[in-house]
């Protein structure tokens, strides 16, 4: 019997947190501020798009924890969530190395997103979180050495690319999924 109780406690601790009763949370979308660098991945991303993706992902995740997210105009609920900042940065770099095919230059595009979000109850700050998500895409360019015969250079590719590209909106979704259990736990402590 003791082992059964222990097993149930372990399973319960691994499950997503839930509130004892359904509780409203106002998501203040107007507080979003985007700082972004310059680069191909960030050029077509808008503040509204980031806010929509974050808000809808967070709403879907919080529904499972009995949190009803109120979006849009002001809602009269004690809990309020504000996104203070989204900081997006794209950087570029390169690395040169020598391998069996000759000189290899790897060009890397990195995208980093920092998110600062704050939870309030009755206008009083409960907790702030700083989250980070990053991704990169690397492209290798190989320059075969002139000392290689044509048959050996056939085995050396001109270009190799890492599979996939950076999806900034997926970074936004991953931050929403990471912060939601923290929000629920803080709301539960302050009911």
PDB file of C-alpha atoms in Angstrom:
ATOM      1  CA  UNK A   1       0.000   0.000   0.000  1.00  0.00           C
ATOM      2  CA  UNK A   2       2.871   2.371   0.830  1.00  0.00           C
ATOM      3  CA  UNK A   3       4.481   1.777  -2.562  1.00  0.00           C
ATOM      4  CA  UNK A   4       1.170   2.522  -4.302  1.00  0.00           C
ATOM      5  CA  UNK A   5       0.797   5.852  -2.457  1.00  0.00           C
ATOM      6  CA  UNK A   6       4.399   6.779  -3.256  1.00  0.00           C
ATOM      7  CA  UNK A   7       3.872   5.924  -6.936  1.00  0.00           C
ATOM      8  CA  UNK A   8       0.739   8.076  -7.095  1.00  0.00           C
ATOM      9  CA  UNK A   9       2.589  11.011  -5.491  1.00  0.00           C
ATOM     10  CA  UNK A  10       5.407  10.729  -8.034  1.00  0.00           C
ATOM     11  CA  UNK A  11       2.959  10.624 -10.945  1.00  0.00           C
ATOM     12  CA  UNK A  12       1.024  13.595  -9.559  1.00  0.00           C
ATOM     13  CA  UNK A  13       4.202  15.646  -9.164  1.00  0.00           C
ATOM     14  CA  UNK A  14       5.116  15.069 -12.834  1.00  0.00           C
ATOM     15  CA  UNK A  15       1.761  16.175 -14.200  1.00  0.00           C
ATOM     16  CA  UNK A  16       1.195  19.804 -15.198  1.00  0.00           C
ATOM     17  CA  UNK A  17       0.077  22.015 -12.294  1.00  0.00           C
ATOM     18  CA  UNK A  18      -3.639  22.738 -11.923  1.00  0.00           C
ATOM     19  CA  UNK A  19      -5.588  25.271  -9.947  1.00  0.00           C
ATOM     20  CA  UNK A  20      -8.252  23.965  -7.537  1.00  0.00           C
ATOM     21  CA  UNK A  21     -10.906  26.183  -9.180  1.00  0.00           C
ATOM     22  CA  UNK A  22     -11.244  27.872 -12.559  1.00  0.00           C
ATOM     23  CA  UNK A  23      -9.579  31.294 -12.367  1.00  0.00           C
ATOM     24  CA  UNK A  24      -9.467  34.180 -14.838  1.00  0.00           C
ATOM     25  CA  UNK A  25      -6.186  35.728 -15.980  1.00  0.00           C
ATOM     26  CA  UNK A  26      -6.089  38.942 -17.995  1.00  0.00           C
ATOM     27  CA  UNK A  27      -3.369  38.881 -20.656  1.00  0.00           C
ATOM     28  CA  UNK A  28      -2.276  42.459 -21.351  1.00  0.00           C
ATOM     29  CA  UNK A  29      -1.182  42.369 -24.980  1.00  0.00           C
ATOM     30  CA  UNK A  30      -0.552  46.107 -25.116  1.00  0.00           C
ATOM     31  CA  UNK A  31       2.515  45.822 -22.889  1.00  0.00           C
ATOM     32  CA  UNK A  32       4.538  43.947 -25.524  1.00  0.00           C
ATOM     33  CA  UNK A  33       7.673  45.743 -26.684  1.00  0.00           C
ATOM     34  CA  UNK A  34       9.863  44.278 -29.393  1.00  0.00           C
ATOM     35  CA  UNK A  35      13.532  45.113 -29.889  1.00  0.00           C
ATOM     36  CA  UNK A  36      14.941  43.328 -32.861  1.00  0.00           C
ATOM     37  CA  UNK A  37      18.179  43.221 -34.722  1.00  0.00           C
ATOM     38  CA  UNK A  38      18.571  43.204 -38.446  1.00  0.00           C
ATOM     39  CA  UNK A  39      18.560  39.999 -40.425  1.00  0.00           C
ATOM     40  CA  UNK A  40      16.625  37.794 -42.802  1.00  0.00           C
ATOM     41  CA  UNK A  41      14.852  35.874 -40.027  1.00  0.00           C
ATOM     42  CA  UNK A  42      13.659  38.994 -38.232  1.00  0.00           C
ATOM     43  CA  UNK A  43      12.742  41.236 -41.158  1.00  0.00           C
ATOM     44  CA  UNK A  44       9.199  39.892 -41.602  1.00  0.00           C
ATOM     45  CA  UNK A  45       8.259  39.378 -37.932  1.00  0.00           C
ATOM     46  CA  UNK A  46       5.826  41.909 -36.446  1.00  0.00           C
ATOM     47  CA  UNK A  47       4.982  42.776 -32.861  1.00  0.00           C
ATOM     48  CA  UNK A  48       1.348  41.794 -33.450  1.00  0.00           C
ATOM     49  CA  UNK A  49       2.372  38.401 -34.837  1.00  0.00           C
ATOM     50  CA  UNK A  50       4.582  37.672 -31.814  1.00  0.00           C
ATOM     51  CA  UNK A  51       1.854  38.766 -29.397  1.00  0.00           C
ATOM     52  CA  UNK A  52      -0.792  36.653 -31.171  1.00  0.00           C
ATOM     53  CA  UNK A  53       1.364  33.507 -31.223  1.00  0.00           C
ATOM     54  CA  UNK A  54       2.454  33.900 -27.602  1.00  0.00           C
ATOM     55  CA  UNK A  55      -1.084  34.674 -26.409  1.00  0.00           C
ATOM     56  CA  UNK A  56      -2.794  31.813 -28.259  1.00  0.00           C
ATOM     57  CA  UNK A  57      -0.122  29.264 -27.237  1.00  0.00           C
ATOM     58  CA  UNK A  58      -0.279  30.398 -23.615  1.00  0.00           C
ATOM     59  CA  UNK A  59      -4.090  30.290 -23.647  1.00  0.00           C
ATOM     60  CA  UNK A  60      -4.090  26.716 -24.988  1.00  0.00           C
ATOM     61  CA  UNK A  61      -1.571  25.559 -22.373  1.00  0.00           C
ATOM     62  CA  UNK A  62      -3.282  27.323 -19.447  1.00  0.00           C
ATOM     63  CA  UNK A  63      -6.732  25.899 -20.272  1.00  0.00           C
ATOM     64  CA  UNK A  64      -5.532  22.497 -19.077  1.00  0.00           C
ATOM     65  CA  UNK A  65      -4.724  24.043 -15.688  1.00  0.00           C
ATOM     66  CA  UNK A  66      -8.152  25.674 -15.170  1.00  0.00           C
ATOM     67  CA  UNK A  67      -6.883  29.150 -16.071  1.00  0.00           C
ATOM     68  CA  UNK A  68      -9.184  31.146 -18.345  1.00  0.00           C
ATOM     69  CA  UNK A  69      -7.156  33.684 -20.311  1.00  0.00           C
ATOM     70  CA  UNK A  70      -9.003  36.913 -21.062  1.00  0.00           C
ATOM     71  CA  UNK A  71      -7.597  38.754 -24.085  1.00  0.00           C
ATOM     72  CA  UNK A  72      -8.461  42.022 -25.741  1.00  0.00           C
ATOM     73  CA  UNK A  73      -9.832  44.991 -23.831  1.00  0.00           C
ATOM     74  CA  UNK A  74      -9.459  45.283 -20.057  1.00  0.00           C
ATOM     75  CA  UNK A  75     -10.999  42.527 -17.938  1.00  0.00           C
ATOM     76  CA  UNK A  76     -11.910  42.862 -14.255  1.00  0.00           C
ATOM     77  CA  UNK A  77      -9.934  39.949 -12.820  1.00  0.00           C
ATOM     78  CA  UNK A  78      -7.425  39.965  -9.948  1.00  0.00           C
ATOM     79  CA  UNK A  79      -4.662  38.252 -11.968  1.00  0.00           C
ATOM     80  CA  UNK A  80      -2.930  40.071 -14.820  1.00  0.00           C
ATOM     81  CA  UNK A  81      -0.035  38.910 -17.002  1.00  0.00           C
ATOM     82  CA  UNK A  82       2.099  41.434 -18.854  1.00  0.00           C
ATOM     83  CA  UNK A  83       4.846  40.838 -21.344  1.00  0.00           C
ATOM     84  CA  UNK A  84       7.353  43.547 -20.592  1.00  0.00           C
ATOM     85  CA  UNK A  85       9.777  42.843 -23.429  1.00  0.00           C
ATOM     86  CA  UNK A  86      10.529  40.575 -26.316  1.00  0.00           C
ATOM     87  CA  UNK A  87      14.141  41.036 -27.324  1.00  0.00           C
ATOM     88  CA  UNK A  88      15.054  39.458 -30.641  1.00  0.00           C
ATOM     89  CA  UNK A  89      18.579  39.416 -31.978  1.00  0.00           C
ATOM     90  CA  UNK A  90      20.086  37.886 -35.080  1.00  0.00           C
ATOM     91  CA  UNK A  91      23.836  37.542 -35.427  1.00  0.00           C
ATOM     92  CA  UNK A  92      26.179  36.108 -38.000  1.00  0.00           C
ATOM     93  CA  UNK A  93      29.542  34.465 -37.685  1.00  0.00           C
ATOM     94  CA  UNK A  94      31.936  32.201 -39.517  1.00  0.00           C
ATOM     95  CA  UNK A  95      34.546  29.588 -38.720  1.00  0.00           C
ATOM     96  CA  UNK A  96      37.312  28.343 -41.032  1.00  0.00           C
ATOM     97  CA  UNK A  97      38.835  24.872 -40.750  1.00  0.00           C
ATOM     98  CA  UNK A  98      40.862  22.383 -42.797  1.00  0.00           C
ATOM     99  CA  UNK A  99      39.457  18.929 -43.510  1.00  0.00           C
ATOM    100  CA  UNK A 100      39.980  16.125 -46.059  1.00  0.00           C
ATOM    101  CA  UNK A 101      38.286  18.134 -48.815  1.00  0.00           C
ATOM    102  CA  UNK A 102      40.253  21.319 -48.238  1.00  0.00           C
ATOM    103  CA  UNK A 103      39.327  24.556 -46.559  1.00  0.00           C
ATOM    104  CA  UNK A 104      35.856  24.581 -45.036  1.00  0.00           C
ATOM    105  CA  UNK A 105      34.106  27.794 -44.028  1.00  0.00           C
ATOM    106  CA  UNK A 106      31.032  27.494 -41.821  1.00  0.00           C
ATOM    107  CA  UNK A 107      28.703  30.483 -41.824  1.00  0.00           C
ATOM    108  CA  UNK A 108      26.275  30.524 -38.912  1.00  0.00           C
ATOM    109  CA  UNK A 109      23.077  32.539 -38.492  1.00  0.00           C
ATOM    110  CA  UNK A 110      21.965  32.701 -34.844  1.00  0.00           C
ATOM    111  CA  UNK A 111      18.640  33.974 -33.548  1.00  0.00           C
ATOM    112  CA  UNK A 112      18.140  34.631 -29.846  1.00  0.00           C
ATOM    113  CA  UNK A 113      14.894  35.627 -28.180  1.00  0.00           C
ATOM    114  CA  UNK A 114      14.675  36.913 -24.622  1.00  0.00           C
ATOM    115  CA  UNK A 115      11.283  37.269 -22.984  1.00  0.00           C
ATOM    116  CA  UNK A 116      10.437  39.136 -19.800  1.00  0.00           C
ATOM    117  CA  UNK A 117       6.971  38.475 -18.377  1.00  0.00           C
ATOM    118  CA  UNK A 118       5.381  39.626 -15.089  1.00  0.00           C
ATOM    119  CA  UNK A 119       2.402  38.285 -13.124  1.00  0.00           C
ATOM    120  CA  UNK A 120       0.318  40.669 -10.981  1.00  0.00           C
ATOM    121  CA  UNK A 121      -2.501  40.167  -8.502  1.00  0.00           C
ATOM    122  CA  UNK A 122      -4.697  43.170  -7.708  1.00  0.00           C
ATOM    123  CA  UNK A 123      -2.060  45.448  -9.231  1.00  0.00           C
ATOM    124  CA  UNK A 124       0.765  44.087  -7.046  1.00  0.00           C
ATOM    125  CA  UNK A 125       3.672  42.339  -8.736  1.00  0.00           C
ATOM    126  CA  UNK A 126       3.915  38.669  -7.741  1.00  0.00           C
ATOM    127  CA  UNK A 127       6.777  37.426  -9.895  1.00  0.00           C
ATOM    128  CA  UNK A 128       8.772  38.207 -13.046  1.00  0.00           C
ATOM    129  CA  UNK A 129      10.470  35.690 -15.303  1.00  0.00           C
ATOM    130  CA  UNK A 130      13.240  36.125 -17.859  1.00  0.00           C
ATOM    131  CA  UNK A 131      13.267  33.368 -20.452  1.00  0.00           C
ATOM    132  CA  UNK A 132      15.575  32.734 -23.359  1.00  0.00           C
ATOM    133  CA  UNK A 133      15.244  30.650 -26.506  1.00  0.00           C
ATOM    134  CA  UNK A 134      17.761  30.402 -29.316  1.00  0.00           C
ATOM    135  CA  UNK A 135      18.334  28.562 -32.533  1.00  0.00           C
ATOM    136  CA  UNK A 136      20.903  28.583 -35.309  1.00  0.00           C
ATOM    137  CA  UNK A 137      21.385  27.570 -38.898  1.00  0.00           C
ATOM    138  CA  UNK A 138      24.813  26.730 -40.262  1.00  0.00           C
ATOM    139  CA  UNK A 139      25.915  26.504 -43.878  1.00  0.00           C
ATOM    140  CA  UNK A 140      29.278  24.981 -44.808  1.00  0.00           C
ATOM    141  CA  UNK A 141      31.127  25.958 -47.951  1.00  0.00           C
ATOM    142  CA  UNK A 142      33.930  23.605 -48.946  1.00  0.00           C
ATOM    143  CA  UNK A 143      36.746  24.783 -51.229  1.00  0.00           C
ATOM    144  CA  UNK A 144      38.550  21.679 -52.547  1.00  0.00           C
ATOM    145  CA  UNK A 145      42.311  21.946 -52.708  1.00  0.00           C
ATOM    146  CA  UNK A 146      43.940  21.913 -56.158  1.00  0.00           C
ATOM    147  CA  UNK A 147      46.091  18.933 -55.093  1.00  0.00           C
ATOM    148  CA  UNK A 148      43.044  16.627 -55.120  1.00  0.00           C
ATOM    149  CA  UNK A 149      42.187  14.701 -58.269  1.00  0.00           C
ATOM    150  CA  UNK A 150      38.776  15.205 -59.851  1.00  0.00           C
ATOM    151  CA  UNK A 151      37.627  11.780 -58.642  1.00  0.00           C
ATOM    152  CA  UNK A 152      38.367  12.603 -55.005  1.00  0.00           C
ATOM    153  CA  UNK A 153      36.717  16.043 -55.203  1.00  0.00           C
ATOM    154  CA  UNK A 154      33.505  14.373 -56.398  1.00  0.00           C
ATOM    155  CA  UNK A 155      33.208  13.002 -52.884  1.00  0.00           C
ATOM    156  CA  UNK A 156      33.499  16.528 -51.476  1.00  0.00           C
ATOM    157  CA  UNK A 157      30.257  18.504 -51.648  1.00  0.00           C
ATOM    158  CA  UNK A 158      30.233  22.147 -52.694  1.00  0.00           C
ATOM    159  CA  UNK A 159      27.705  23.081 -50.015  1.00  0.00           C
ATOM    160  CA  UNK A 160      26.236  21.359 -47.014  1.00  0.00           C
ATOM    161  CA  UNK A 161      23.428  22.902 -44.979  1.00  0.00           C
ATOM    162  CA  UNK A 162      22.001  21.950 -41.628  1.00  0.00           C
ATOM    163  CA  UNK A 163      18.441  20.660 -42.018  1.00  0.00           C
ATOM    164  CA  UNK A 164      15.744  23.242 -41.490  1.00  0.00           C
ATOM    165  CA  UNK A 165      15.908  26.944 -40.844  1.00  0.00           C
ATOM    166  CA  UNK A 166      15.266  29.067 -37.784  1.00  0.00           C
ATOM    167  CA  UNK A 167      11.573  29.607 -37.046  1.00  0.00           C
ATOM    168  CA  UNK A 168      11.203  32.648 -34.789  1.00  0.00           C
ATOM    169  CA  UNK A 169       7.547  31.896 -34.053  1.00  0.00           C
ATOM    170  CA  UNK A 170       8.518  28.414 -32.806  1.00  0.00           C
ATOM    171  CA  UNK A 171      10.886  30.126 -30.365  1.00  0.00           C
ATOM    172  CA  UNK A 172       7.947  32.248 -29.160  1.00  0.00           C
ATOM    173  CA  UNK A 173       5.797  29.112 -28.708  1.00  0.00           C
ATOM    174  CA  UNK A 174       8.541  27.325 -26.774  1.00  0.00           C
ATOM    175  CA  UNK A 175       8.806  30.264 -24.347  1.00  0.00           C
ATOM    176  CA  UNK A 176       5.042  30.234 -23.792  1.00  0.00           C
ATOM    177  CA  UNK A 177       5.131  26.499 -23.074  1.00  0.00           C
ATOM    178  CA  UNK A 178       8.045  26.930 -20.655  1.00  0.00           C
ATOM    179  CA  UNK A 179       6.515  29.792 -18.670  1.00  0.00           C
ATOM    180  CA  UNK A 180       2.955  28.464 -18.275  1.00  0.00           C
ATOM    181  CA  UNK A 181       3.641  26.000 -15.393  1.00  0.00           C
ATOM    182  CA  UNK A 182       5.482  28.763 -13.517  1.00  0.00           C
ATOM    183  CA  UNK A 183       2.481  31.067 -13.925  1.00  0.00           C
ATOM    184  CA  UNK A 184       0.082  28.398 -12.668  1.00  0.00           C
ATOM    185  CA  UNK A 185       2.219  27.613  -9.604  1.00  0.00           C
ATOM    186  CA  UNK A 186       2.413  31.298  -8.654  1.00  0.00           C
ATOM    187  CA  UNK A 187      -1.317  31.778  -9.156  1.00  0.00           C
ATOM    188  CA  UNK A 188      -2.002  28.709  -7.009  1.00  0.00           C
ATOM    189  CA  UNK A 189       0.135  30.108  -4.163  1.00  0.00           C
ATOM    190  CA  UNK A 190      -1.703  33.441  -4.340  1.00  0.00           C
ATOM    191  CA  UNK A 191      -5.348  32.332  -4.601  1.00  0.00           C
TER     192      UNK A 191
END
